[in-house]
Structures are given as C-alpha cells and as structure tokens.
PDB file of C-alpha atoms in Angstrom:
ATOM      1  CA  MET D   1     143.676 172.656 -10.555  1.00 44.00           C
ATOM      2  CA  LYS D   2     141.263 174.936 -10.943  1.00 41.00           C
ATOM      3  CA  SER D   3     142.386 176.079 -14.541  1.00 41.00           C
ATOM      4  CA  PHE D   4     142.901 172.454 -15.510  1.00 38.00           C
ATOM      5  CA  LEU D   5     139.236 171.664 -14.369  1.00 38.00           C
ATOM      6  CA  SER D   6     137.815 174.586 -16.416  1.00 39.00           C
ATOM      7  CA  ALA D   7     139.840 173.563 -19.557  1.00 39.00           C
ATOM      8  CA  LEU D   8     138.749 169.987 -19.083  1.00 37.00           C
ATOM      9  CA  GLY D   9     135.134 171.269 -18.858  1.00 41.00           C
ATOM     10  CA  ILE D  10     135.658 173.511 -22.048  1.00 38.00           C
ATOM     11  CA  GLY D  11     137.171 170.299 -23.911  1.00 39.00           C
ATOM     12  CA  LEU D  12     134.102 168.078 -22.673  1.00 37.00           C
ATOM     13  CA  LEU D  13     131.707 170.859 -24.064  1.00 38.00           C
ATOM     14  CA  ALA D  14     133.556 171.197 -27.608  1.00 39.00           C
ATOM     15  CA  SER D  15     133.588 167.328 -27.754  1.00 38.00           C
ATOM     16  CA  ALA D  16     129.804 167.163 -27.084  1.00 40.00           C
ATOM     17  CA  ALA D  17     129.103 169.755 -29.671  1.00 45.00           C
ATOM     18  CA  LEU D  18     130.814 167.411 -32.154  1.00 55.00           C
ATOM     19  CA  ALA D  19     128.613 164.450 -31.110  1.00 75.00           C
ATOM     20  CA  GLY D  20     125.607 163.492 -33.403  1.00 79.00           C
ATOM     21  CA  GLY D  21     123.255 160.543 -33.276  1.00 84.00           C
ATOM     22  CA  ASP D  22     123.900 156.806 -33.109  1.00 87.00           C
ATOM     23  CA  THR D  23     124.646 156.022 -36.821  1.00 92.00           C
ATOM     24  CA  PRO D  24     128.569 155.924 -37.648  1.00 90.00           C
ATOM     25  CA  GLY D  25     129.492 157.721 -40.722  1.00 90.00           C
ATOM     26  CA  ASN D  26     133.211 158.072 -42.249  1.00 93.00           C
ATOM     27  CA  PRO D  27     134.738 160.949 -39.911  1.00 91.00           C
ATOM     28  CA  GLU D  28     136.743 161.870 -43.053  1.00 95.00           C
ATOM     29  CA  ALA D  29     133.768 162.473 -45.272  1.00 97.00           C
ATOM     30  CA  ARG D  30     133.147 165.836 -46.507  1.00 98.00           C
ATOM     31  CA  VAL D  31     130.103 167.471 -47.593  1.00 98.00           C
ATOM     32  CA  TYR D  32     130.355 170.903 -49.337  1.00 98.00           C
ATOM     33  CA  PHE D  33     128.819 173.441 -51.933  1.00 98.00           C
ATOM     34  CA  ALA D  34     130.097 172.274 -55.588  1.00 98.00           C
ATOM     35  CA  ASN D  35     129.009 175.279 -57.385  1.00 98.00           C
ATOM     36  CA  LEU D  36     128.715 178.209 -54.716  1.00 98.00           C
ATOM     37  CA  ALA D  37     131.429 179.639 -52.428  1.00 98.00           C
ATOM     38  CA  ASP D  38     130.931 182.047 -49.676  1.00 98.00           C
ATOM     39  CA  GLY D  39     130.486 185.876 -50.552  1.00 98.00           C
ATOM     40  CA  ASP D  40     128.897 184.906 -54.019  1.00 98.00           C
ATOM     41  CA  THR D  41     126.412 187.041 -55.761  1.00 98.00           C
ATOM     42  CA  VAL D  42     123.629 185.214 -57.644  1.00 98.00           C
ATOM     43  CA  ALA D  43     120.695 185.714 -59.355  1.00 97.00           C
ATOM     44  CA  SER D  44     117.177 184.161 -58.207  1.00 96.00           C
ATOM     45  CA  PRO D  45     116.206 181.065 -58.645  1.00 98.00           C
ATOM     46  CA  VAL D  46     119.233 179.853 -57.346  1.00 98.00           C
ATOM     47  CA  THR D  47     120.676 176.272 -58.117  1.00 98.00           C
ATOM     48  CA  VAL D  48     122.522 174.585 -55.588  1.00 98.00           C
ATOM     49  CA  ILE D  49     124.626 171.516 -55.904  1.00 98.00           C
ATOM     50  CA  PHE D  50     125.696 169.379 -53.078  1.00 98.00           C
ATOM     51  CA  GLY D  51     129.054 167.813 -53.141  1.00 98.00           C
ATOM     52  CA  LEU D  52     130.038 164.815 -51.154  1.00 98.00           C
ATOM     53  CA  SER D  53     133.287 162.814 -50.680  1.00 98.00           C
ATOM     54  CA  GLY D  54     134.161 159.833 -48.578  1.00 97.00           C
ATOM     55  CA  MET D  55     130.384 158.647 -48.272  1.00 97.00           C
ATOM     56  CA  GLY D  56     127.592 157.638 -50.541  1.00 97.00           C
ATOM     57  CA  VAL D  57     124.067 159.101 -51.007  1.00 97.00           C
ATOM     58  CA  ALA D  58     121.220 156.965 -50.358  1.00 96.00           C
ATOM     59  CA  PRO D  59     117.472 157.813 -49.727  1.00 96.00           C
ATOM     60  CA  ALA D  60     116.168 158.105 -46.244  1.00 95.00           C
ATOM     61  CA  GLY D  61     114.723 155.031 -44.696  1.00 95.00           C
ATOM     62  CA  THR D  62     117.780 153.266 -46.811  1.00 94.00           C
ATOM     63  CA  GLU D  63     120.086 151.825 -43.850  1.00 93.00           C
ATOM     64  CA  ALA D  64     123.419 151.119 -45.318  1.00 93.00           C
ATOM     65  CA  GLU D  65     126.770 151.506 -44.029  1.00 93.00           C
ATOM     66  CA  ASN D  66     128.690 155.233 -45.039  1.00 95.00           C
ATOM     67  CA  THR D  67     125.770 156.530 -46.442  1.00 96.00           C
ATOM     68  CA  GLY D  68     123.158 159.306 -45.770  1.00 96.00           C
ATOM     69  CA  HIS D  69     121.067 162.274 -47.677  1.00 97.00           C
ATOM     70  CA  HIS D  70     121.585 165.684 -47.615  1.00 98.00           C
ATOM     71  CA  HIS D  71     119.651 168.566 -45.702  1.00 98.00           C
ATOM     72  CA  LEU D  72     120.212 171.986 -46.639  1.00 98.00           C
ATOM     73  CA  LEU D  73     119.983 174.553 -43.702  1.00 97.00           C
ATOM     74  CA  VAL D  74     118.762 177.987 -44.890  1.00 98.00           C
ATOM     75  CA  ASP D  75     119.137 181.386 -42.831  1.00 98.00           C
ATOM     76  CA  ARG D  76     119.234 179.731 -39.503  1.00 96.00           C
ATOM     77  CA  PRO D  77     122.359 179.453 -37.184  1.00 96.00           C
ATOM     78  CA  PRO D  78     124.965 176.932 -37.848  1.00 96.00           C
ATOM     79  CA  MET D  79     123.866 173.181 -37.031  1.00 94.00           C
ATOM     80  CA  GLY D  80     124.739 172.573 -33.186  1.00 92.00           C
ATOM     81  CA  GLN D  81     124.395 176.296 -32.563  1.00 92.00           C
ATOM     82  CA  GLY D  82     120.551 176.609 -33.265  1.00 80.00           C
ATOM     83  CA  GLU D  83     117.560 177.075 -30.534  1.00 82.00           C
ATOM     84  CA  ASP D  84     118.521 173.503 -29.014  1.00 83.00           C
ATOM     85  CA  GLY D  85     121.959 173.912 -29.091  1.00 85.00           C
ATOM     86  CA  ALA D  86     124.458 170.866 -29.496  1.00 87.00           C
ATOM     87  CA  GLU D  87     121.567 168.556 -28.743  1.00 90.00           C
ATOM     88  CA  GLU D  88     119.971 169.450 -32.168  1.00 90.00           C
ATOM     89  CA  LEU D  89     122.753 167.015 -33.373  1.00 92.00           C
ATOM     90  CA  THR D  90     121.180 163.971 -31.653  1.00 93.00           C
ATOM     91  CA  TYR D  91     117.647 164.216 -33.184  1.00 92.00           C
ATOM     92  CA  ALA D  92     116.181 164.079 -36.694  1.00 94.00           C
ATOM     93  CA  LEU D  93     116.202 167.472 -38.470  1.00 94.00           C
ATOM     94  CA  PRO D  94     112.720 169.203 -38.668  1.00 92.00           C
ATOM     95  CA  ALA D  95     111.439 169.790 -41.958  1.00 93.00           C
ATOM     96  CA  ASP D  96     110.375 173.508 -42.600  1.00 95.00           C
ATOM     97  CA  GLU D  97     111.668 176.511 -44.701  1.00 95.00           C
ATOM     98  CA  HIS D  98     114.881 176.626 -42.818  1.00 96.00           C
ATOM     99  CA  HIS D  99     115.701 172.742 -42.888  1.00 96.00           C
ATOM    100  CA  ARG D 100     115.218 171.418 -46.372  1.00 97.00           C
ATOM    101  CA  HIS D 101     115.182 167.576 -46.593  1.00 97.00           C
ATOM    102  CA  PHE D 102     116.378 165.719 -49.699  1.00 97.00           C
ATOM    103  CA  GLY D 103     115.098 162.104 -48.587  1.00 96.00           C
ATOM    104  CA  LYS D 104     115.107 160.768 -52.151  1.00 97.00           C
ATOM    105  CA  GLY D 105     118.946 161.065 -52.757  1.00 97.00           C
ATOM    106  CA  GLN D 106     118.829 164.504 -54.691  1.00 98.00           C
ATOM    107  CA  THR D 107     121.995 166.219 -54.999  1.00 98.00           C
ATOM    108  CA  GLU D 108     120.646 169.249 -56.109  1.00 98.00           C
ATOM    109  CA  VAL D 109     117.854 171.816 -55.803  1.00 98.00           C
ATOM    110  CA  THR D 110     116.712 175.255 -57.433  1.00 98.00           C
ATOM    111  CA  LEU D 111     115.727 177.835 -54.823  1.00 97.00           C
ATOM    112  CA  ASP D 112     113.551 180.886 -55.148  1.00 97.00           C
ATOM    113  CA  LEU D 113     115.218 183.162 -52.684  1.00 97.00           C
ATOM    114  CA  ALA D 114     114.186 186.739 -51.824  1.00 98.00           C
ATOM    115  CA  PRO D 115     116.910 189.486 -52.737  1.00 98.00           C
ATOM    116  CA  GLY D 116     119.250 190.106 -49.904  1.00 98.00           C
ATOM    117  CA  LYS D 117     121.747 187.970 -47.845  1.00 98.00           C
ATOM    118  CA  HIS D 118     121.172 184.328 -47.139  1.00 98.00           C
ATOM    119  CA  THR D 119     123.040 181.502 -45.144  1.00 98.00           C
ATOM    120  CA  LEU D 120     123.206 178.051 -46.370  1.00 98.00           C
ATOM    121  CA  GLN D 121     124.598 174.989 -44.764  1.00 98.00           C
ATOM    122  CA  LEU D 122     124.963 171.339 -45.949  1.00 98.00           C
ATOM    123  CA  VAL D 123     124.142 168.482 -43.422  1.00 97.00           C
ATOM    124  CA  MET D 124     124.084 164.786 -43.808  1.00 97.00           C
ATOM    125  CA  GLY D 125     121.491 162.888 -42.158  1.00 96.00           C
ATOM    126  CA  ASP D 126     121.059 159.051 -41.678  1.00 96.00           C
ATOM    127  CA  TYR D 127     118.135 156.784 -42.836  1.00 96.00           C
ATOM    128  CA  THR D 128     116.100 158.592 -40.001  1.00 95.00           C
ATOM    129  CA  HIS D 129     117.095 162.037 -40.770  1.00 95.00           C
ATOM    130  CA  VAL D 130     119.573 162.245 -37.627  1.00 96.00           C
ATOM    131  CA  PRO D 131     123.109 163.528 -38.012  1.00 96.00           C
ATOM    132  CA  HIS D 132     125.846 160.911 -38.177  1.00 96.00           C
ATOM    133  CA  SER D 133     127.792 160.073 -34.742  1.00 94.00           C
ATOM    134  CA  THR D 134     130.285 162.144 -36.130  1.00 93.00           C
ATOM    135  CA  PRO D 135     128.499 165.111 -37.827  1.00 95.00           C
ATOM    136  CA  ILE D 136     129.245 165.484 -41.603  1.00 96.00           C
ATOM    137  CA  MET D 137     128.285 169.330 -42.317  1.00 97.00           C
ATOM    138  CA  SER D 138     129.588 172.097 -44.580  1.00 98.00           C
ATOM    139  CA  GLU D 139     130.990 175.485 -43.361  1.00 97.00           C
ATOM    140  CA  VAL D 140     128.076 177.854 -43.390  1.00 98.00           C
ATOM    141  CA  ILE D 141     128.411 180.088 -46.497  1.00 98.00           C
ATOM    142  CA  THR D 142     126.667 183.355 -47.081  1.00 98.00           C
ATOM    143  CA  ILE D 143     125.455 184.383 -50.548  1.00 98.00           C
ATOM    144  CA  GLU D 144     123.886 187.400 -51.768  1.00 98.00           C
ATOM    145  CA  VAL D 145     120.841 187.294 -54.239  1.00 98.00           C
ATOM    146  CA  LYS D 146     120.509 190.304 -56.337  1.00 96.00           C
TER     147      LYS D 146
END
C-alpha cells in the first residue's frame, strides 16, 4: 500500500508538471527548431527558425482556437524546471534576456550570441503569453557558437 501511494504521488507530480494555463491547445501539436539541431556548431549571429505543426500562429492578444505565439528560452532550465518549477507553466512568461517573446506572430529571429555553449527551447504561449493547458514546447537543444 505504501509503494502504491508513493507511485500515485509521483504520478500526480508528473501530471502537474505537464499542466499549463487555461487555454486549450491541440495536444498533438508540436513546436520545433526548423534549422537547428542539438549539438550544432554555428557562427554568430544565429538565425533561429521556429517550426510548428498542429496549430496556427497568431499575434499576442488574438484569442483564436488552436493558435498561439512563440517564445524562445535562452540559457535557462527547461520550461517547468525553472526557479518556480511547474508553477511557471500556469502564468505568463516573463520578458527578459532568457525569455524572448514573439508576440507579433514572428516565426524566426537572428540572435547575437557570445561564443560558447547555449541552450534553446521553444514554448508556445496563448493570447496572454501563458503556456496552453497542455504545454506545447520543444526539447531543449544545446548549440555551440564559435
């Protein structure tokens, strides 16, 4: 019984980690890097092209079914594992050097990154910059800038 309750608790924590805000999204949607892969070596400035399937892109403030806009996380822990843990999936993403917003519906960006290793992750946000109820986010990739 004790191991069952432990397993149940772990399962509930894992489920909570996958919970986002209130806006539904397509649970089969996928966001990805269209031109970069984990382990790539690149030169700065770095162009990052955002890929998305199963949903549409709409500017922030546009409330439309199965749409959202891109956010690029740079050099920070994976979404849901940051300073606020899984709670960060339930509120608007901040706007700073680690959280880049593309609220006009942009699907690419060119970044000046210092030489060295950098982590990148894409996260879709709803019309208020909050991750969808089933968060749509890419894997974290690491690139090296020469």
